[in-house]
Amino acid sequence: MTEHHELKQTELKYCRDRSLAANPVKIEDLTLRDGYQSLFATRGRTEDMIPVAEMMDEIGFWAVEVWGGATFDTMHRFLNEDPWERLRILKRYFKKTPFSMLLRGQNLVGYRNYPDDVARVFVERAAENGMDIFRTFDALNDFRNFETVVEVIKKSGKHFQGCVCYSMTEPRMGGEVYNLDYFLQKAKELEEMGADSVCVKDMAGLLSPYDAFPLIKALKDNIGVPIHLHSHFTSGMAPFTHLKAIEAGVDIVDTCMSPYAYRTSHPAIEPLVMSLLGTNRDTGFDIESLAAINGKLEKDILPKYKHLLDDSRLSVIDINVLLHQTPGGMLSNLVNQLREMNALDRINEVYEQLPRVRKDLGQVPLVTPTSQIVGIQTVNNVLFDDENESYKMITSQVKDLCFGLYGKTPAGVNPEVQKKALKGYPRGEEPIDCRPAEILEPELERAKQEVEDITTDIDDVLIYALYPVTGKKFLKYKYGLETPPDSLKPKSLEEAKKEEELIRRLRSGEFRDALKKMEKKSEPPEGEHVRKFNVYVEGEEFEVAVEDAGTPFVSGASAVQGSSPAKPAFNEPKAKAEASAQKPEAPKAESSKPAPNVEGHPIKAPMPGIIVRYEKKEGDAVGEGDTVVVLEAMKMENSLTTPVAGTIKSINFSEGDSVAKNDVLCVIAK
Ligand code: CO
């Protein structure tokens, strides 16, 4: 064991044929999945992975992550690509390196628990299509949510990597829940389930180097299978953490090729290779081959993706993660939600209340989707609670959590909050304690029937079963029943370069006068050669129409014709819930509908949102506290109850309508 605990310098030779280290650190490369997902909105196309695939296959990575997480969703939804096809294509180029995927336990590659029949067939097909290593995690670290998928992974003869989500309630590892013992216990559970390796999944970059050392050491001393560390860079600590984990004997760490590294992604591989050069843990990687891959990525691939990188801040680290021990993505969502409700000045109250709400909800790890569930509920409490009542507006997702639909929380849920949340809950007021999927009805056969007019291929059926709305649309494109819009088509390198040139000219101020004039004038009619571009200037997206008179950008013949702030298409949340894709429009900031002229008690929208459904209709009698309407805001559903008893006098919107804050949704006559 002791050889693990220090780095020993062997004969230092900076050359390709240096001798193999005694215990080389193994590397999983995440460029093609978590790299794209963290920095480039998961928009990486298969055709842009092929040019570097064979070069990457030669490096000697333990595995490459190519699938899972948000790729399945993004590919069929935004890229018009078949996610299964990517696996088969890349497998032709990666002949030696095993493939790894991120599997969200019973959530598979979606955002809800799928029933066992769907889960089983999904894993079978993933294995059949070329997946080798299944990195499996659950947002609550409730490994009962692994049972179904693990059985199939093992039966398929594939590698089951069990994850423990790393979380904290204090600035350092420890406290009542997330202490060394907790993580050790969880790792043991995984080993007992048959894990071929155990991964510490530090999705928010919270693991500090001097917690990593004792943690990894304890795992190495007590767990028989290889230990793997997945630590995001977000807070800036990950490279230090890697090094201490390596000293403690970690077997495998995760990195990205440098253009896909840092910010909310992972440490880069190149500095790690050089740091370990000539030690007993030398990776053995050839730095010049890595440089050649980088060269290709920078020159031929990344110009097409650069615009997706969030460069609104110069700093590559998120200091808030260090201050609040919460994931960066969660914090930016909170800021967005408060801004939408015109309450950004209350952000400090949200930070203050967040630990309390998390405690009430059983100290859940903060990872998708639990981070959003805790975050949005905290915002609701800050905005709507008063001195007489707390948890006035409980989201449906919090109710589901209190019911046990996500699994068992690491600590107990506050019984008072639980009781209040489950009052009138449709599945019952008594929480369940069984494995959540046990109460789910099978869905696969119905899914087969629902797309049988389009396809009978099981991989296609799974796309539909996982994503009914966008999945069906994709299948229609795939089989030529509908024509995909141009926005789903890939961008050529030439187009990317033209756009970049346009942005450069916009930023240089070349069009400043023209833009000013246009703000006053209405848009002129478009000529037949007009081409439209979306360009980003100082954080705002503009749709710019350019008349293409022969050779634009060279002859000076192009003229900016019209510019108006467009919908921020590049700003979509990286993991958009299926539910929101079904909604036709975004919530409005201003009311468009006058309040009805009916006497009685109005139920107003407390926030902008989309009507999910009315639970009552006109003429229905309601009692005090009954849910009248369900409103979706920030992907969370909020049940609005009536404070008075009476009869529904008027209903002013329909399902799917967008409403503004204070819109009168219905009126109740006493
Ligand atoms: Co990750």
XYZ file of C-alpha atoms and ligand atoms in Angstrom:
671
model
C 0.000 0.000 0.000
C 2.675 2.516 0.941
C 3.903 2.816 -2.636
C 0.592 4.511 -3.407
C 0.979 7.190 -0.850
C 3.830 9.108 -2.370
C 5.003 9.913 -5.816
C 8.384 8.406 -6.505
C 10.644 9.863 -9.106
C 12.071 7.248 -11.432
C 14.624 7.950 -14.132
C 13.329 11.134 -15.729
C 13.235 10.863 -19.465
C 11.129 13.245 -21.468
C 10.660 10.998 -24.428
C 8.160 8.721 -26.066
C 9.722 5.441 -25.018
C 10.020 6.137 -21.320
C 9.685 2.999 -19.283
C 6.260 2.055 -17.960
C 5.569 3.312 -14.439
C 5.047 0.841 -11.598
C 1.438 1.920 -11.072
C 0.310 4.254 -13.868
C -2.763 6.418 -13.210
C -5.495 5.338 -15.603
C -7.406 8.048 -17.406
C -10.958 8.238 -18.652
C -11.363 10.928 -21.280
C -14.661 12.844 -21.090
C -14.193 15.225 -24.016
C -16.914 13.750 -26.206
C -19.631 13.657 -23.506
C -19.137 15.632 -20.291
C -16.763 18.034 -22.089
C -19.365 18.931 -24.703
C -22.114 18.858 -22.084
C -20.341 21.124 -19.600
C -19.033 23.734 -22.041
C -20.842 23.464 -25.370
C -24.466 22.758 -24.409
C -24.038 19.068 -25.417
C -24.255 20.122 -29.053
C -21.296 18.035 -30.307
C -22.100 16.235 -33.538
C -20.859 12.753 -34.395
C -19.280 14.021 -37.627
C -17.079 16.302 -35.496
C -15.924 13.431 -33.281
C -14.783 11.207 -36.135
C -11.755 13.307 -37.207
C -10.064 12.823 -33.804
C -11.450 9.400 -32.894
C -8.631 7.258 -34.267
C -5.998 9.586 -32.815
C -7.683 9.406 -29.414
C -7.878 5.644 -29.658
C -4.058 5.545 -29.787
C -3.484 7.494 -26.542
C -4.107 4.641 -24.141
C -7.138 5.946 -22.251
C -8.717 3.478 -19.851
C -12.056 4.495 -21.400
C -13.649 7.277 -23.426
C -17.016 8.615 -22.380
C -19.132 9.005 -25.500
C -22.763 8.750 -24.437
C -25.319 9.215 -21.677
C -26.106 12.208 -19.527
C -27.796 14.745 -21.757
C -26.480 13.421 -25.097
C -29.463 11.202 -25.821
C -31.854 14.101 -25.258
C -29.854 16.745 -27.098
C -28.994 14.599 -30.107
C -32.511 13.692 -31.123
C -33.972 17.036 -30.069
C -31.495 19.614 -31.342
C -29.139 17.812 -33.729
C -31.580 15.519 -35.561
C -29.150 12.671 -34.893
C -29.970 9.131 -33.865
C -28.258 8.590 -30.489
C -27.901 4.838 -31.119
C -26.214 5.483 -34.437
C -23.457 7.496 -32.722
C -22.436 4.471 -30.701
C -22.230 2.242 -33.748
C -20.337 4.809 -35.825
C -17.763 5.722 -33.162
C -17.164 2.062 -32.440
C -15.716 1.747 -35.940
C -13.025 4.305 -35.080
C -12.317 3.402 -31.459
C -11.011 -0.107 -31.934
C -9.096 -0.470 -28.650
C -10.547 1.953 -26.106
C -13.661 0.865 -24.188
C -16.746 3.090 -24.265
C -18.257 4.519 -21.105
C -21.645 6.107 -20.547
C -23.342 7.999 -17.734
C -26.537 6.243 -16.684
C -28.909 8.013 -14.300
C -30.035 4.808 -12.571
C -33.751 4.287 -13.028
C -33.876 7.690 -14.800
C -31.753 6.149 -17.593
C -30.911 9.122 -19.820
C -34.029 11.105 -18.971
C -35.417 13.104 -16.085
C -37.895 10.797 -14.384
C -38.034 7.242 -13.116
C -38.909 4.911 -15.969
C -40.638 1.613 -15.275
C -38.585 -1.581 -15.121
C -39.574 -2.878 -18.571
C -38.208 0.258 -20.260
C -35.083 0.277 -18.061
C -34.257 -3.349 -18.851
C -34.562 -3.052 -22.606
C -32.699 0.257 -22.645
C -29.626 -1.224 -20.966
C -29.783 -4.351 -23.138
C -29.808 -2.237 -26.284
C -27.033 0.071 -25.046
C -24.830 -2.971 -24.415
C -25.754 -4.459 -27.774
C -24.958 -1.208 -29.584
C -21.439 -1.033 -28.171
C -21.451 0.316 -24.626
C -18.807 -1.266 -22.373
C -18.817 0.616 -19.049
C -22.016 1.776 -17.370
C -21.276 4.573 -14.913
C -24.435 4.509 -12.846
C -25.599 7.099 -10.322
C -28.692 8.075 -8.375
C -29.432 11.609 -7.202
C -30.264 10.410 -3.661
C -27.552 7.716 -3.510
C -30.443 5.297 -3.066
C -29.021 2.224 -4.750
C -32.359 0.465 -4.896
C -32.718 2.645 -7.995
C -29.809 0.634 -9.485
C -31.290 -2.815 -9.004
C -32.993 -3.254 -12.353
C -30.272 -1.768 -14.545
C -27.417 -3.500 -12.724
C -28.993 -6.879 -13.261
C -29.006 -6.269 -17.018
C -25.510 -4.727 -17.108
C -24.133 -7.816 -15.405
C -26.151 -10.194 -17.548
C -24.791 -8.482 -20.665
C -21.261 -9.105 -19.402
C -20.476 -5.382 -19.152
C -18.657 -3.267 -16.572
C -20.862 -1.864 -13.801
C -19.306 1.235 -12.324
C -21.214 2.322 -9.231
C -21.141 6.023 -8.295
C -21.457 7.683 -4.956
C -22.560 11.301 -5.447
C -20.230 13.477 -3.408
C -22.112 16.059 -1.366
C -21.529 18.229 1.686
C -23.434 20.158 4.302
C -20.341 21.864 5.754
C -17.428 23.688 4.079
C -15.382 20.467 4.374
C -16.245 16.771 4.354
C -17.896 15.776 7.641
C -20.923 16.640 9.734
C -23.881 14.436 10.466
C -24.596 13.079 7.001
C -21.759 13.370 4.503
C -18.846 12.168 6.571
C -16.120 9.679 5.715
C -18.184 6.860 7.132
C -21.141 7.669 4.881
C -19.044 7.481 1.724
C -17.286 4.331 2.849
C -20.613 2.692 3.658
C -22.040 3.641 0.276
C -18.969 2.278 -1.519
C -19.347 -0.992 0.365
C -22.987 -1.221 -0.705
C -21.864 -0.824 -4.300
C -19.196 -3.461 -3.981
C -21.776 -5.818 -2.534
C -24.053 -5.121 -5.496
C -21.277 -6.363 -7.756
C -19.669 -3.078 -8.825
C -16.615 -3.644 -11.034
C -15.332 -0.239 -9.950
C -16.490 2.512 -7.593
C -16.577 6.152 -8.655
C -16.706 9.212 -6.419
C -18.836 11.569 -8.476
C -18.034 15.135 -7.497
C -20.393 16.851 -9.910
C -20.067 20.317 -8.385
C -16.315 20.364 -7.815
C -16.727 20.480 -4.023
C -14.141 17.866 -3.051
C -11.105 19.586 -1.588
C -7.638 18.023 -1.946
C -7.216 17.339 1.773
C -10.607 15.617 1.941
C -9.833 13.651 -1.197
C -6.699 12.196 0.381
C -8.318 10.525 3.431
C -11.423 9.628 1.403
C -9.549 7.865 -1.380
C -7.150 6.265 1.096
C -10.048 4.852 3.123
C -11.686 3.549 -0.039
C -8.433 1.960 -1.225
C -7.927 0.314 2.147
C -11.464 -1.071 2.390
C -12.775 -1.658 -1.122
C -11.439 -4.379 -3.360
C -12.352 -2.941 -6.763
C -10.660 0.003 -8.553
C -11.481 3.504 -7.280
C -12.312 6.206 -9.816
C -12.566 9.976 -9.261
C -14.841 12.268 -11.274
C -14.316 15.850 -10.125
C -15.570 18.912 -11.985
C -13.292 21.927 -12.186
C -16.029 24.514 -11.373
C -14.555 25.739 -8.066
C -10.962 25.491 -9.317
C -9.889 22.791 -6.854
C -9.998 19.709 -9.086
C -6.369 19.678 -10.330
C -5.124 19.825 -6.702
C -7.710 17.247 -5.727
C -6.539 14.934 -8.493
C -2.985 15.116 -7.303
C -3.842 14.311 -3.681
C -6.144 11.508 -4.826
C -3.302 10.113 -6.925
C -1.000 10.245 -3.915
C -3.667 8.379 -1.944
C -3.724 5.666 -4.576
C -6.751 6.430 -6.761
C -6.788 4.112 -9.774
C -8.568 6.200 -12.399
C -9.243 9.935 -12.839
C -11.332 11.821 -15.390
C -9.964 14.532 -17.661
C -10.744 16.321 -20.911
C -8.612 17.384 -23.847
C -7.585 20.943 -22.951
C -9.990 22.871 -25.260
C -12.826 21.052 -23.447
C -11.355 21.464 -19.971
C -11.757 23.882 -17.040
C -14.723 26.191 -16.266
C -17.595 23.833 -15.336
C -15.859 20.941 -17.107
C -12.845 18.911 -15.897
C -9.103 19.315 -15.465
C -7.114 18.986 -18.685
C -5.094 15.879 -19.445
C -1.914 17.563 -20.718
C -0.738 19.211 -17.466
C -1.468 15.988 -15.574
C 0.663 13.955 -17.965
C 3.550 16.381 -17.504
C 3.104 16.592 -13.714
C 3.380 12.820 -13.351
C 6.162 12.369 -15.889
C 8.882 10.078 -14.597
C 7.064 9.158 -11.383
C 5.752 5.770 -10.319
C 2.314 6.967 -11.434
C 3.327 8.269 -14.891
C 0.390 7.878 -17.302
C 2.764 6.840 -20.071
C 0.862 9.101 -22.520
C 2.656 10.723 -25.408
C 2.338 14.477 -24.977
C 3.016 15.137 -28.648
C 0.123 12.931 -29.744
C -2.134 14.837 -27.351
C -0.887 18.106 -28.830
C -1.698 16.849 -32.331
C -5.293 16.096 -31.287
C -5.583 19.548 -29.744
C -4.323 21.107 -32.953
C -7.029 19.402 -34.952
C -9.745 20.289 -32.465
C -8.750 23.950 -32.393
C -8.438 24.302 -36.139
C -11.138 22.117 -37.662
C -13.747 21.460 -34.988
C -14.093 24.140 -32.353
C -14.772 27.142 -34.602
C -18.198 25.505 -35.060
C -18.873 25.398 -31.314
C -17.133 28.419 -29.865
C -20.332 30.495 -29.827
C -21.871 28.034 -27.351
C -19.198 28.654 -24.736
C -20.468 30.909 -21.967
C -17.820 33.598 -22.014
C -19.878 36.186 -20.167
C -17.350 36.096 -17.339
C -13.589 36.235 -17.631
C -12.959 34.078 -14.586
C -12.800 30.348 -15.283
C -13.776 29.496 -11.715
C -17.092 29.999 -9.943
C -16.357 31.568 -6.575
C -19.966 31.040 -5.420
C -19.400 27.297 -5.315
C -16.690 27.856 -2.721
C -18.911 30.207 -0.744
C -22.117 28.167 -0.748
C -21.064 24.547 -1.445
C -23.738 24.306 -4.097
C -23.376 23.452 -7.790
C -22.709 26.370 -10.128
C -25.583 25.462 -12.452
C -28.021 25.458 -9.582
C -26.995 28.953 -8.501
C -27.333 30.409 -11.978
C -30.804 28.889 -12.262
C -31.818 30.540 -8.987
C -30.584 33.885 -10.244
C -32.568 33.422 -13.458
C -35.718 32.528 -11.606
C -35.489 35.487 -9.242
C -34.833 37.774 -12.195
C -37.937 36.446 -13.934
C -39.937 37.306 -10.835
C -38.359 40.725 -10.476
C -36.879 39.724 -7.119
C -33.158 39.497 -7.753
C -32.564 41.670 -4.684
C -33.629 38.726 -2.508
C -30.839 36.400 -3.614
C -29.095 36.619 -0.241
C -32.247 35.453 1.546
C -32.303 32.495 -0.834
C -28.675 31.640 -0.030
C -29.515 31.917 3.659
C -32.617 29.713 3.531
C -31.233 27.104 1.178
C -29.488 24.977 3.851
C -32.685 24.985 5.954
C -34.906 23.837 3.086
C -32.353 21.175 2.155
C -32.364 19.954 5.744
C -36.180 19.824 5.763
C -36.020 17.736 2.594
C -33.635 15.136 4.019
C -30.228 16.647 3.149
C -30.413 15.393 -0.420
C -27.245 15.578 -2.544
C -27.426 18.565 -4.858
C -27.364 17.079 -8.343
C -29.906 17.120 -11.178
C -32.818 16.946 -10.428
C -32.621 17.366 -6.628
C -30.603 20.598 -6.870
C -33.442 22.206 -8.818
C -36.100 20.805 -6.510
C -34.415 22.278 -3.413
C -33.512 25.520 -5.182
C -36.950 26.326 -6.551
C -38.676 25.441 -3.264
C -36.321 27.820 -1.460
C -37.228 30.597 -3.879
C -40.922 29.873 -3.306
C -40.441 30.045 0.468
C -38.544 33.336 0.269
C -41.146 34.916 -1.988
C -44.426 33.581 -0.646
C -44.060 32.597 3.018
C -45.066 34.998 5.777
C -44.792 35.035 9.566
C -47.961 32.924 9.912
C -47.204 30.191 7.421
C -44.159 28.528 5.925
C -44.078 26.286 2.835
C -47.101 28.145 1.504
C -46.402 27.072 -2.051
C -45.026 23.554 -2.357
C -44.017 22.354 -5.824
C -45.273 18.997 -7.133
C -41.689 17.750 -7.251
C -41.257 18.412 -3.517
C -44.481 16.501 -2.908
C -43.139 13.597 -4.996
C -39.900 13.698 -3.009
C -41.803 13.682 0.294
C -43.895 10.767 -0.965
C -40.742 8.742 -1.671
C -41.027 8.766 -5.449
C -37.330 9.549 -5.903
C -36.208 7.089 -3.243
C -34.941 7.369 0.300
C -33.361 10.675 1.299
C -29.969 10.486 3.098
C -31.470 12.025 6.255
C -35.106 12.065 7.347
C -37.579 14.554 5.884
C -39.005 17.075 8.354
C -42.312 15.374 9.360
C -44.261 18.635 9.478
C -43.190 19.605 5.986
C -43.894 16.084 4.783
C -47.396 16.100 6.258
C -48.198 19.442 4.697
C -46.772 18.407 1.320
C -48.801 15.203 1.188
C -52.129 16.745 2.173
C -54.418 15.823 -0.723
C -51.525 14.261 -2.696
C -53.120 12.171 -5.469
C -51.052 8.985 -4.855
C -51.932 9.023 -1.175
C -51.086 10.886 2.013
C -48.899 8.085 3.436
C -45.357 8.037 1.998
C -44.033 4.839 0.422
C -40.828 3.132 1.527
C -40.460 0.590 -1.267
C -38.187 0.863 -4.320
C -39.878 3.702 -6.272
C -40.132 1.848 -9.607
C -42.237 -0.817 -7.910
C -45.271 1.405 -8.112
C -44.779 2.237 -11.807
C -46.848 0.519 -14.511
C -45.032 -0.978 -17.525
C -44.847 1.352 -20.536
C -42.941 -0.427 -23.289
C -45.816 -2.258 -24.987
C -47.919 0.871 -25.128
C -44.953 2.784 -26.585
C -44.550 0.127 -29.296
C -48.186 0.517 -30.294
C -48.038 4.264 -30.282
C -45.288 4.422 -32.918
C -46.077 1.264 -34.894
C -47.156 3.362 -37.877
C -43.678 4.875 -38.012
C -41.334 2.079 -36.921
C -41.089 -1.265 -35.173
C -37.330 -1.013 -34.497
C -36.772 -1.376 -30.741
C -34.107 1.356 -30.600
C -36.610 3.743 -32.202
C -39.314 2.660 -29.775
C -36.975 3.485 -26.877
C -36.350 6.997 -28.226
C -40.117 7.462 -28.129
C -40.583 5.778 -24.745
C -37.988 8.067 -23.170
C -39.007 11.262 -24.947
C -42.578 10.969 -26.247
C -42.928 14.434 -27.757
C -39.506 15.240 -29.180
C -38.766 11.556 -29.777
C -41.802 11.138 -32.018
C -40.871 14.251 -33.931
C -37.361 12.896 -34.474
C -38.727 9.561 -35.729
C -40.907 11.395 -38.239
C -37.817 13.184 -39.560
C -35.863 9.947 -39.603
C -38.440 8.172 -41.740
C -39.092 11.115 -44.041
C -42.620 11.755 -42.796
C -41.735 15.346 -41.955
C -38.984 17.679 -43.095
C -36.650 18.851 -40.341
C -36.173 22.621 -40.080
C -32.881 24.148 -41.186
C -32.040 24.976 -37.584
C -31.345 21.274 -36.927
C -28.778 21.047 -39.716
C -25.043 21.057 -39.008
C -23.014 24.179 -39.558
C -20.056 23.997 -41.929
C -16.639 25.241 -40.942
C -16.938 27.892 -43.646
C -20.238 29.175 -42.268
C -18.792 29.230 -38.770
C -15.871 31.306 -39.968
C -18.155 33.757 -41.756
C -20.257 34.188 -38.641
C -17.183 34.728 -36.566
C -15.966 37.388 -38.950
C -19.333 39.105 -38.703
C -19.195 39.041 -34.918
C -15.673 40.422 -34.985
C -16.865 43.294 -37.141
C -19.860 43.916 -34.895
C -17.648 43.966 -31.825
C -15.174 46.299 -33.455
C -17.943 48.875 -33.679
C -18.130 48.847 -37.458
C -21.899 48.706 -37.466
C -22.502 50.890 -34.438
C -24.094 53.747 -36.341
C -26.181 51.421 -38.442
C -27.456 49.659 -35.328
C -28.392 52.953 -33.716
C -30.338 54.044 -36.766
C -32.159 50.771 -36.865
C -33.337 51.112 -33.319
C -35.331 54.132 -34.477
C -36.469 52.855 -37.858
C -38.634 49.854 -38.451
C -37.134 47.018 -40.402
C -37.019 47.453 -44.159
C -38.435 44.674 -46.326
C -36.032 41.851 -47.009
C -34.389 41.408 -50.373
C -34.184 38.027 -52.047
C -30.526 37.501 -51.134
C -30.973 38.155 -47.449
C -29.285 35.665 -45.126
C -29.944 35.680 -41.449
C -27.420 35.112 -38.696
C -27.766 34.954 -34.977
C -24.882 36.777 -33.406
C -23.979 37.389 -29.814
C -22.811 40.838 -28.819
C -22.058 41.696 -25.213
C -24.250 38.939 -23.885
C -27.234 39.770 -26.052
C -28.281 37.813 -29.085
C -29.130 39.655 -32.275
C -30.661 38.343 -35.393
C -28.790 40.085 -38.155
C -29.962 39.960 -41.747
C -27.275 40.485 -44.341
C -27.964 41.050 -48.003
C -25.735 38.643 -49.837
C -24.795 40.554 -52.988
C -22.244 38.240 -54.498
C -19.279 38.031 -52.195
C -20.245 39.196 -48.737
C -17.644 40.327 -46.214
C -15.041 40.794 -48.931
C -16.410 43.307 -51.367
C -18.076 45.388 -48.710
C -21.340 44.965 -50.582
C -23.149 43.489 -47.628
C -25.287 45.760 -45.574
C -26.797 45.098 -42.220
C -30.519 45.252 -42.825
C -32.261 44.599 -39.604
C -31.416 43.685 -36.087
C -33.577 42.894 -33.146
C -32.960 41.030 -29.946
C -33.971 37.455 -30.642
C -34.884 34.664 -28.330
C -31.662 33.571 -26.646
C -31.441 30.239 -28.426
C -27.980 29.524 -27.056
C -29.031 30.055 -23.493
C -31.291 27.086 -23.037
C -30.671 25.175 -19.857
C -28.375 22.287 -20.645
C -30.699 19.697 -19.304
C -34.125 20.777 -20.396
C -36.899 18.690 -18.965
C -39.088 16.880 -21.425
C -42.087 18.602 -19.905
C -40.979 22.044 -20.942
C -40.546 20.950 -24.549
C -44.228 20.173 -24.671
C -45.177 23.675 -23.738
C -45.839 25.901 -26.682
C -44.553 29.219 -25.388
C -42.358 30.753 -22.750
C -43.876 32.552 -19.765
C -44.627 36.186 -20.370
C -43.368 39.084 -18.359
C -46.429 41.232 -18.902
C -50.083 40.467 -18.710
C -51.955 40.354 -21.985
C -55.389 39.476 -20.723
C -57.506 41.914 -18.746
C -58.978 40.621 -15.499
C -62.537 39.365 -16.005
C -65.374 41.456 -14.787
C -66.682 38.922 -12.301
C -67.273 39.506 -8.634
C -65.619 37.229 -6.144
C -62.214 36.194 -4.886
C -59.588 36.177 -7.649
C -56.855 33.503 -7.730
C -53.856 35.290 -9.191
C -50.659 33.901 -10.666
C -47.977 34.471 -8.006
C -45.283 34.256 -10.697
C -45.023 34.093 -14.461
C -45.559 30.560 -15.746
C -47.520 28.172 -17.907
C -50.885 26.656 -16.995
C -50.382 22.898 -16.608
C -54.040 22.233 -15.832
C -57.102 23.441 -13.999
C -58.244 20.925 -11.416
C -61.711 22.462 -11.234
C -64.124 23.727 -13.844
C -66.664 26.529 -13.839
C -69.522 25.780 -11.481
C -67.497 23.395 -9.284
C -67.750 23.830 -5.535
C -64.416 24.252 -3.750
C -63.372 24.044 -0.144
C -60.751 26.183 1.545
C -57.283 24.853 0.681
C -58.360 22.925 -2.433
C -56.025 22.989 -5.387
C -57.628 24.915 -8.199
C -54.927 25.280 -10.796
C -51.400 23.922 -11.393
C -48.874 26.418 -12.731
C -45.450 25.518 -14.096
C -42.607 27.919 -13.428
C -38.929 27.083 -13.984
C -39.912 23.493 -14.862
C -41.445 22.976 -11.392
C -45.157 22.555 -10.929
C -46.930 24.668 -8.319
C -50.405 23.851 -7.069
C -52.390 27.005 -6.375
C -54.974 26.568 -3.673
C -57.956 28.683 -2.801
C -57.959 30.462 0.554
C -61.778 30.674 0.457
C -64.575 28.180 -0.040
C -67.212 28.779 -2.699
C -67.999 28.109 -6.356
C -65.758 28.597 -9.387
C -67.308 31.547 -11.159
C -64.943 31.950 -14.085
C -61.824 30.319 -15.545
C -59.761 32.678 -17.593
C -57.030 30.621 -19.291
C -56.583 27.188 -20.831
C -53.983 24.480 -20.492
C -50.688 25.463 -22.080
C -51.368 29.222 -21.826
C -48.587 31.470 -20.649
C -49.506 33.797 -17.848
C -47.842 36.790 -16.270
C -47.481 37.518 -12.591
C -50.821 38.707 -11.108
C -52.910 37.493 -14.040
C -56.300 36.440 -12.668
C -56.471 32.708 -13.341
C -59.974 32.206 -11.988
C -62.547 33.776 -9.722
C -64.324 32.120 -6.805
C -67.653 33.378 -5.542
C -68.356 32.817 -1.875
Co -19.851 15.181 -14.758
